[in-house]
Short mmCIF file of C-alpha atoms and ligand atoms in Angstrom, two decimals:
data_model
loop_
_atom_site.label_atom_id
_atom_site.label_comp_id
_atom_site.label_asym_id
_atom_site.label_seq_id
_atom_site.Cartn_x
_atom_site.Cartn_y
_atom_site.Cartn_z
CA MET J 29 -4.60 -2.49 3.09
CA ARG J 30 -3.25 -6.07 3.01
CA GLN J 31 -6.84 -8.15 3.15
CA ALA J 32 -5.32 -11.35 1.78
CA GLY J 33 -2.60 -13.62 4.05
CA ARG J 34 -1.81 -15.50 6.76
CA TYR J 35 -5.27 -15.32 9.00
CA LEU J 36 -6.61 -17.69 5.93
CA PRO J 37 -6.50 -21.30 6.22
CA GLU J 38 -6.94 -20.97 2.18
CA TYR J 39 -3.82 -18.95 1.79
CA LEU J 40 -1.73 -20.65 4.50
CA GLU J 41 -2.38 -24.01 2.18
CA LEU J 42 -1.47 -22.34 -1.16
CA ARG J 43 1.54 -20.69 0.28
CA ALA J 44 3.26 -23.76 1.81
CA THR J 45 2.97 -25.38 -2.05
CA ALA J 46 4.32 -22.26 -3.41
CA GLY J 47 7.69 -21.91 -1.76
CA GLY J 48 9.03 -18.63 -1.10
CA PHE J 49 6.85 -15.31 -0.51
CA LEU J 50 8.32 -13.99 -3.95
CA ASP J 51 7.32 -17.33 -5.80
CA LEU J 52 4.05 -16.39 -4.68
CA VAL J 53 3.86 -12.95 -5.91
CA TYR J 54 5.61 -14.00 -9.47
CA ASN J 55 3.17 -16.85 -10.28
CA PRO J 56 0.30 -15.39 -12.04
CA GLU J 57 -2.00 -18.28 -11.28
CA MET J 58 -1.35 -18.43 -7.62
CA ALA J 59 -1.18 -14.65 -6.88
CA SER J 60 -4.27 -14.24 -8.58
CA GLU J 61 -5.90 -17.22 -6.26
CA VAL J 62 -4.63 -15.15 -3.27
CA THR J 63 -5.91 -11.76 -4.45
CA ILE J 64 -9.67 -13.57 -4.77
CA GLN J 65 -9.63 -15.77 -1.58
CA PRO J 66 -10.95 -12.97 0.48
CA ILE J 67 -13.31 -12.06 -2.01
CA ARG J 68 -14.63 -15.41 -2.23
CA ARG J 69 -15.58 -15.57 1.48
CA PHE J 70 -16.16 -12.25 2.59
CA GLY J 71 -17.58 -10.14 -1.06
CA MET J 72 -15.64 -7.11 -0.12
CA SER J 73 -16.64 -4.19 -2.95
CA GLY J 74 -12.56 -4.13 -3.69
CA ALA J 75 -9.94 -6.64 -4.03
CA ILE J 76 -6.15 -5.62 -3.88
CA LEU J 77 -3.68 -7.15 -6.17
CA PHE J 78 -1.19 -9.52 -4.40
CA SER J 79 2.03 -8.55 -4.76
CA ASP J 80 4.54 -5.85 -2.84
CA ILE J 81 5.74 -2.90 -3.05
CA LEU J 82 9.28 -3.83 -2.94
CA VAL J 83 8.93 -5.72 -6.14
CA ILE J 84 10.34 -2.36 -7.48
CA PRO J 85 13.62 -2.07 -5.85
CA GLN J 86 14.05 -6.00 -7.49
CA ALA J 87 13.00 -4.78 -10.87
CA LEU J 88 15.65 -2.21 -10.89
CA GLY J 89 18.33 -4.61 -10.05
CA GLN J 90 18.32 -4.54 -6.51
CA ALA J 91 18.53 -8.07 -4.48
CA LEU J 92 15.66 -8.59 -2.43
CA TRP J 93 15.08 -11.71 -0.34
CA PHE J 94 12.77 -12.71 2.72
CA GLU J 95 14.08 -14.38 5.74
CA VAL J 96 11.36 -16.64 7.50
CA GLY J 97 10.09 -14.76 10.36
CA GLU J 98 12.07 -11.59 9.67
CA GLY J 99 10.57 -9.70 6.58
CA PRO J 100 12.09 -8.49 3.58
CA LYS J 101 15.99 -7.79 3.06
CA LEU J 102 17.75 -5.90 0.70
CA ASP J 103 21.24 -5.25 -0.41
CA ALA J 104 21.16 -1.97 0.81
CA LEU J 105 22.09 1.06 -1.54
CA LYS J 106 25.15 3.04 0.12
CA SER J 107 26.74 5.25 -1.93
CA PRO J 108 25.51 7.47 -5.45
CA GLU J 109 27.44 5.08 -7.33
CA ASP J 110 24.91 2.30 -6.51
CA ILE J 111 22.10 4.78 -7.34
CA LYS J 112 23.77 4.90 -10.85
CA LYS J 113 23.46 0.93 -11.09
CA LEU J 114 19.53 0.89 -10.94
CA ASN J 115 18.59 0.04 -14.39
CA LEU J 116 15.43 1.16 -15.69
CA ASN J 117 15.34 -0.38 -18.96
CA LYS J 118 14.49 -4.02 -17.90
CA ILE J 119 12.12 -3.70 -15.16
CA ASP J 120 9.17 -5.27 -17.19
CA ASP J 121 11.07 -8.60 -17.24
CA VAL J 122 10.52 -8.78 -13.89
CA LEU J 123 7.25 -7.42 -13.57
CA ASN J 124 5.54 -8.95 -16.51
CA PRO J 125 4.34 -11.71 -14.15
CA ILE J 126 2.32 -9.31 -12.10
CA TYR J 127 0.48 -7.46 -15.24
CA GLU J 128 -0.26 -11.45 -15.79
CA THR J 129 -1.90 -11.88 -12.33
CA ILE J 130 -4.22 -8.62 -13.10
CA ALA J 131 -5.43 -9.53 -16.21
CA LEU J 132 -5.95 -13.47 -15.24
CA THR J 133 -7.63 -12.10 -11.47
CA GLN J 134 -9.99 -9.81 -13.80
CA SER J 135 -10.84 -12.97 -15.86
CA LYS J 136 -11.56 -14.90 -12.99
CA LEU J 137 -13.71 -12.21 -11.40
CA ILE J 138 -16.03 -12.60 -14.44
CA SER J 139 -16.16 -16.18 -14.76
CA GLU J 140 -16.97 -16.56 -10.57
CA ASN J 141 -19.74 -13.80 -10.97
CA LEU J 142 -17.49 -11.28 -8.60
CA ASP J 143 -16.99 -8.55 -11.27
CA GLN J 144 -18.85 -6.12 -8.73
CA THR J 145 -15.68 -6.20 -7.07
CA ALA J 146 -13.20 -3.50 -8.06
CA LEU J 147 -9.42 -4.54 -8.60
CA ILE J 148 -6.90 -2.58 -6.74
CA GLY J 149 -3.65 -2.22 -8.33
CA PHE J 150 -0.81 -0.31 -6.24
CA ALA J 151 2.84 0.94 -5.72
CA GLY J 152 4.64 2.01 -2.99
CA SER J 153 5.71 5.46 -2.79
CA PRO J 154 8.83 6.53 -3.85
CA TRP J 155 9.95 7.75 -0.34
CA THR J 156 8.99 4.66 1.56
CA VAL J 157 10.35 2.62 -1.13
CA ALA J 158 13.71 4.51 -0.69
CA CYS J 159 13.51 3.64 3.09
CA TYR J 160 13.85 0.12 2.24
CA MET J 161 16.10 0.46 -0.57
CA ILE J 162 18.63 2.16 2.05
CA GLU J 163 18.25 0.59 4.81
CA GLY J 164 18.24 -2.97 3.52
CA GLY J 165 14.84 -3.77 5.10
CA GLY J 166 12.33 -2.50 8.14
CA SER J 167 13.43 -0.72 10.70
CA LYS J 168 12.59 -0.56 14.21
CA ASN J 169 12.06 2.64 16.33
CA SER J 170 15.22 2.94 18.45
CA ASN J 171 16.11 5.86 20.67
CA GLY J 172 13.46 7.83 18.52
CA LYS J 173 15.57 6.71 15.18
CA ILE J 174 13.67 5.18 12.57
CA PHE J 175 15.09 4.61 9.21
CA PRO J 176 17.82 6.80 10.33
CA LYS J 177 20.32 6.14 7.02
CA THR J 178 17.64 7.28 4.65
CA LYS J 179 16.43 10.28 6.87
CA LYS J 180 20.26 11.06 6.81
CA TRP J 181 20.93 10.90 3.57
CA ALA J 182 17.83 12.69 2.47
CA TYR J 183 18.70 15.36 4.83
CA GLU J 184 22.66 15.59 4.14
CA ASP J 185 23.07 14.91 0.39
CA SER J 186 19.76 15.59 -1.02
CA GLU J 187 21.08 16.35 -4.45
CA ASN J 188 22.02 12.73 -4.85
CA PHE J 189 18.70 11.27 -3.05
CA GLN J 190 16.87 13.43 -5.54
CA LYS J 191 18.37 11.31 -8.04
CA LEU J 192 16.78 8.10 -6.25
CA MET J 193 13.57 9.48 -6.26
CA ASP J 194 13.72 10.55 -9.98
CA VAL J 195 14.66 6.77 -10.67
CA LEU J 196 11.68 5.53 -8.43
CA VAL J 197 9.08 8.24 -9.84
CA LYS J 198 9.82 7.07 -13.26
CA ALA J 199 9.65 3.31 -12.35
CA THR J 200 6.45 3.53 -10.31
CA SER J 201 4.88 5.75 -13.04
CA HIS J 202 5.50 3.20 -15.57
CA TYR J 203 4.55 0.59 -13.49
CA LEU J 204 1.24 1.95 -12.39
CA ILE J 205 0.28 2.71 -15.90
CA LYS J 206 1.02 -0.99 -17.39
CA GLN J 207 -1.20 -2.29 -14.25
CA ILE J 208 -3.86 0.36 -15.45
CA GLU J 209 -3.49 -1.27 -18.72
CA ALA J 210 -3.48 -4.57 -17.55
CA GLY J 211 -7.18 -4.44 -16.10
CA VAL J 212 -6.79 -2.63 -12.61
CA GLU J 213 -9.78 -0.31 -11.87
CA ALA J 214 -8.12 1.97 -9.19
CA ILE J 215 -4.66 2.37 -8.03
CA GLN J 216 -3.31 3.14 -4.45
CA LEU J 217 -0.26 4.84 -3.53
CA PHE J 218 1.45 3.21 -0.08
CA ASP J 219 3.33 6.03 1.86
CA SER J 220 4.08 3.74 5.18
CA TRP J 221 6.68 5.73 6.32
CA ALA J 222 5.41 9.22 5.04
CA GLY J 223 4.48 10.24 8.80
CA ILE J 224 8.35 10.33 9.92
CA LEU J 225 9.29 13.24 8.27
CA ASP J 226 9.40 17.08 9.30
CA SER J 227 6.81 18.93 7.23
CA GLN J 228 9.24 20.75 4.90
CA ASN J 229 10.93 17.23 4.38
CA PHE J 230 7.29 16.11 3.69
CA ASP J 231 6.47 18.48 1.10
CA ARG J 232 9.78 17.59 -0.61
CA TRP J 233 9.95 13.62 -0.22
CA VAL J 234 6.23 12.78 -0.15
CA ILE J 235 4.47 15.42 -1.84
CA ALA J 236 6.41 16.31 -4.71
CA PRO J 237 7.26 12.97 -6.22
CA THR J 238 3.53 11.90 -5.35
CA ILE J 239 2.46 14.88 -7.87
CA LYS J 240 4.71 13.49 -10.44
CA ILE J 241 3.76 10.23 -10.32
CA ILE J 242 -0.05 11.39 -10.59
CA GLU J 243 0.79 13.69 -13.47
CA ASN J 244 2.67 10.83 -15.53
CA VAL J 245 -0.25 8.25 -14.83
CA ARG J 246 -3.16 10.74 -15.64
CA LYS J 247 -1.40 11.65 -18.93
CA ILE J 248 -2.28 8.14 -20.22
CA TYR J 249 -5.53 7.75 -18.10
CA PRO J 250 -7.13 10.74 -17.01
CA ASP J 251 -9.75 8.98 -15.27
CA ILE J 252 -8.27 6.25 -13.12
CA PRO J 253 -9.01 6.90 -9.43
CA ILE J 254 -6.09 7.06 -7.33
CA ILE J 255 -5.91 6.43 -3.75
CA GLY J 256 -2.96 7.97 -1.70
CA PHE J 257 -2.33 6.55 2.12
CA PRO J 258 0.59 9.00 3.75
CA ARG J 259 0.27 6.63 6.85
CA GLU J 260 1.04 8.57 10.29
CA ALA J 261 1.11 11.92 8.09
CA ALA J 262 -1.72 13.37 11.05
CA GLU J 263 -2.18 17.07 9.87
CA MET J 264 -0.02 17.10 7.03
CA ALA J 265 -2.26 14.97 5.57
CA VAL J 266 -4.25 18.15 4.85
CA SER J 267 -1.85 19.53 2.16
CA TYR J 268 -1.20 16.13 0.61
CA ALA J 269 -4.93 15.63 0.03
CA GLN J 270 -5.03 19.41 -1.72
CA LYS J 271 -1.82 19.29 -3.36
CA THR J 272 -1.20 15.94 -4.83
CA GLY J 273 -4.11 15.34 -7.33
CA ILE J 274 -5.13 12.22 -5.56
CA ASN J 275 -8.84 11.41 -5.56
CA ALA J 276 -9.17 9.74 -2.17
CA ILE J 277 -7.08 9.64 0.88
CA GLY J 278 -6.47 6.36 2.98
CA MET J 279 -6.51 7.10 6.89
CA ASP J 280 -4.13 4.91 8.90
CA TYR J 281 -6.49 4.44 12.47
CA SER J 282 -4.45 6.96 14.59
CA MET J 283 -6.26 9.46 12.85
CA ASN J 284 -9.49 11.14 15.07
CA PRO J 285 -12.60 10.39 12.85
CA GLU J 286 -13.92 13.97 13.41
CA TRP J 287 -10.94 15.88 12.57
CA ALA J 288 -10.61 14.03 9.44
CA ARG J 289 -14.02 14.29 8.37
CA ASP J 290 -14.14 18.09 8.99
CA ASN J 291 -10.17 18.50 7.83
CA LEU J 292 -10.25 15.44 4.83
CA GLN J 293 -13.50 14.40 3.96
CA SER J 294 -14.39 18.05 3.09
CA LEU J 295 -11.77 17.90 0.58
CA LEU J 296 -12.05 14.38 -0.97
CA PRO J 297 -13.67 11.16 -0.40
CA VAL J 298 -11.61 9.33 2.60
CA GLN J 299 -10.99 5.82 3.43
CA GLY J 300 -10.49 4.03 6.46
CA ASN J 301 -9.58 3.42 9.50
CA LEU J 302 -10.42 0.80 11.56
CA ASP J 303 -7.48 -0.46 14.11
CA PRO J 304 -7.10 -3.83 12.92
CA GLN J 305 -6.25 -4.72 16.57
CA LEU J 306 -9.96 -4.30 17.10
CA LEU J 307 -10.76 -6.62 14.46
CA LEU J 308 -8.06 -8.93 16.16
CA GLU J 309 -9.92 -8.47 19.58
CA GLY J 310 -13.78 -8.47 18.16
CA GLY J 311 -16.58 -8.31 20.54
CA ILE J 312 -18.37 -4.97 21.63
CA ALA J 313 -15.09 -2.55 21.04
CA LEU J 314 -15.32 -3.64 17.60
CA GLU J 315 -18.55 -3.07 17.15
CA LYS J 316 -18.56 0.09 18.83
CA GLN J 317 -15.60 1.72 16.86
CA ALA J 318 -16.88 0.12 13.43
CA ASN J 319 -20.16 2.11 13.97
CA LYS J 320 -18.51 5.10 15.61
CA ILE J 321 -16.54 5.40 12.19
CA LEU J 322 -19.58 4.76 10.05
CA GLU J 323 -21.36 7.36 11.47
CA THR J 324 -18.61 9.37 11.08
CA PHE J 325 -18.16 9.54 7.65
CA ALA J 326 -21.68 8.76 6.84
CA SER J 327 -22.81 12.00 5.02
CA LYS J 328 -19.85 12.39 2.09
CA PRO J 329 -18.10 9.43 0.08
CA PHE J 330 -16.42 6.95 2.29
CA ILE J 331 -14.97 3.75 1.90
CA PHE J 332 -14.92 1.58 4.79
CA ASN J 333 -11.39 0.02 5.49
CA LEU J 334 -8.92 -1.12 8.12
CA GLY J 335 -6.52 1.97 9.23
CA HIS J 336 -3.27 -1.06 8.44
CA GLY J 337 -3.23 -4.59 7.22
CA VAL J 338 -5.17 -7.62 8.78
CA ILE J 339 -2.94 -9.11 11.57
CA LYS J 340 -2.26 -13.08 10.83
CA GLU J 341 -3.97 -14.25 14.22
CA THR J 342 -7.15 -12.48 13.04
CA PRO J 343 -10.43 -14.76 13.57
CA ILE J 344 -12.19 -15.23 10.35
CA GLU J 345 -15.63 -14.74 12.67
CA ASN J 346 -14.41 -11.07 13.57
CA VAL J 347 -13.73 -10.40 9.68
CA GLU J 348 -17.50 -12.02 8.88
CA LYS J 349 -19.10 -9.86 11.83
CA LEU J 350 -17.54 -6.55 10.74
CA CYS J 351 -18.88 -6.96 6.95
CA GLU J 352 -22.19 -7.71 8.64
CA ILE J 353 -21.91 -4.13 10.49
CA VAL J 354 -20.58 -2.61 7.60
CA ARG J 355 -23.35 -3.83 4.96
CA ASN J 356 -26.16 -3.18 7.56
CA PHE J 357 -25.24 0.26 8.80
CA LYS J 358 -28.17 2.71 7.81
CA PRO J 359 -27.28 6.18 7.88
O1 1CP K 3 -3.73 -8.62 0.26
C1 1CP K 3 -2.53 -7.98 0.07
O2 1CP K 3 -1.94 -9.00 1.19
C2 1CP K 3 -2.22 -7.27 -0.68
C3 1CP K 3 -0.74 -7.45 -0.89
C4 1CP K 3 -0.04 -6.73 -0.40
C5 1CP K 3 0.52 -5.41 -0.28
C6 1CP K 3 -0.76 -4.07 -0.44
C7 1CP K 3 1.37 -7.15 0.35
C8 1CP K 3 1.68 -8.36 0.63
N1 1CP K 3 2.14 -6.56 1.08
C9 1CP K 3 1.48 -4.80 0.30
C10 1CP K 3 2.08 -3.34 0.72
C11 1CP K 3 3.45 -3.58 1.51
N2 1CP K 3 4.46 -3.92 1.72
C12 1CP K 3 3.21 -2.22 2.23
C13 1CP K 3 2.80 -0.97 2.30
C14 1CP K 3 1.30 -1.48 3.15
C15 1CP K 3 1.52 -1.33 4.73
O3 1CP K 3 2.33 -0.49 5.47
O4 1CP K 3 1.64 -2.49 4.97
C16 1CP K 3 4.73 -2.42 2.95
C17 1CP K 3 5.62 -1.36 4.08
C18 1CP K 3 5.65 -3.11 2.60
C19 1CP K 3 6.62 -3.72 2.93
C20 1CP K 3 6.22 -5.33 3.57
N3 1CP K 3 6.27 -6.35 2.55
C21 1CP K 3 6.64 -5.57 5.09
C22 1CP K 3 6.86 -4.79 5.99
C23 1CP K 3 8.01 -5.13 6.37
C24 1CP K 3 8.54 -3.57 7.61
O5 1CP K 3 9.02 -3.99 8.77
O6 1CP K 3 8.69 -2.61 7.47
C25 1CP K 3 6.30 -7.13 4.72
C26 1CP K 3 6.39 -8.02 6.24
C27 1CP K 3 6.07 -7.97 3.68
C28 1CP K 3 5.88 -9.18 3.27
C29 1CP K 3 4.72 -9.12 2.68
N4 1CP K 3 4.01 -8.54 1.84
C30 1CP K 3 2.69 -9.18 1.69
C31 1CP K 3 2.64 -9.71 2.22
C32 1CP K 3 1.17 -10.74 2.49
C33 1CP K 3 3.46 -9.93 3.12
C34 1CP K 3 4.17 -11.26 4.35
C35 1CP K 3 4.61 -12.17 3.75
C36 1CP K 3 4.81 -13.54 4.67
O7 1CP K 3 5.53 -13.27 5.57
O8 1CP K 3 4.21 -14.53 3.95
#
């Protein structure tokens, strides 16, 4: 999950000198600092590379920018011709600084004696990235519709939509392989909008492309641990866990821990799933739920995490407290 960011004063300080968000992402010195900031403070076992899932559309030639307070914007894909314009041949011209960030982060972790912390690389999954590419940014749920243009395209013109997914599978596979080559020790695939599909389309646009990416990565790196995060997939997460080839599954906070223990942790290691709002509020509710999660998943391999990213108003003392609860837990 997003663990760096605006709840940390050292992030805000660095962010102010960087210019825009993307200037920070493509600056290896600064991006490696931001990646390590939470580790220096809290010593988590995993550091997530500081970047964003939307660097892939940008590397393919789609315009991407961030408007202050509004989140990401892209020059939306509107027709099959727009898909044809995406260019797979030069993506590393854009992505090279991110590989440099990985190498630099690893050398800093070593020189600061923090190399017990695993560096996790990541990419957005094709479905979720396509959502942003077609809508031209995020989507609010309005009148039951979420990412309506993307769903319409996927449901009504699946032939051309498949072409977009094929481009994204190729770009993402290459990107992840290069991240591993640069030094990440595990990778995570974020499918934040997996849960908005019906089960048939989930198989086609979430499971199938994920299988292909994992096959491509494993041809080169058979042993790299791969974590999948099919957010809000609910019971569809079971077939995701069974079919995709992932090694571990990230659980969003809507997932019932007992259900997840019986239906997912019985298949593979699980990661999650504290509601970030409990971390924001702190106190007894945080303590209770953190302990409940720890107790529920204690008997099999489990990675404690949030069920989504850290909220920017989160007090640092609450993060410290949570780390203490997790470290002191005895099954
Ligand atoms: O610790 C870290 O911050 C790690 C780096 C990281 C990761 C793993 C960022 C930095 N983004 C992500 C993943 C990401 N980006 C996802 C998947 C996980 C999730 O569901 O949160 C998604 C959907 C995005 C797309 C994105 N980028 C959004 C959401 C837009 C929406 O409305 O749907 C936003 C706000 C961004 C910008 C962004 N990316 C990362 C940060 C710290 C920020 C905020 C930038 C800022 O305002 O300064």
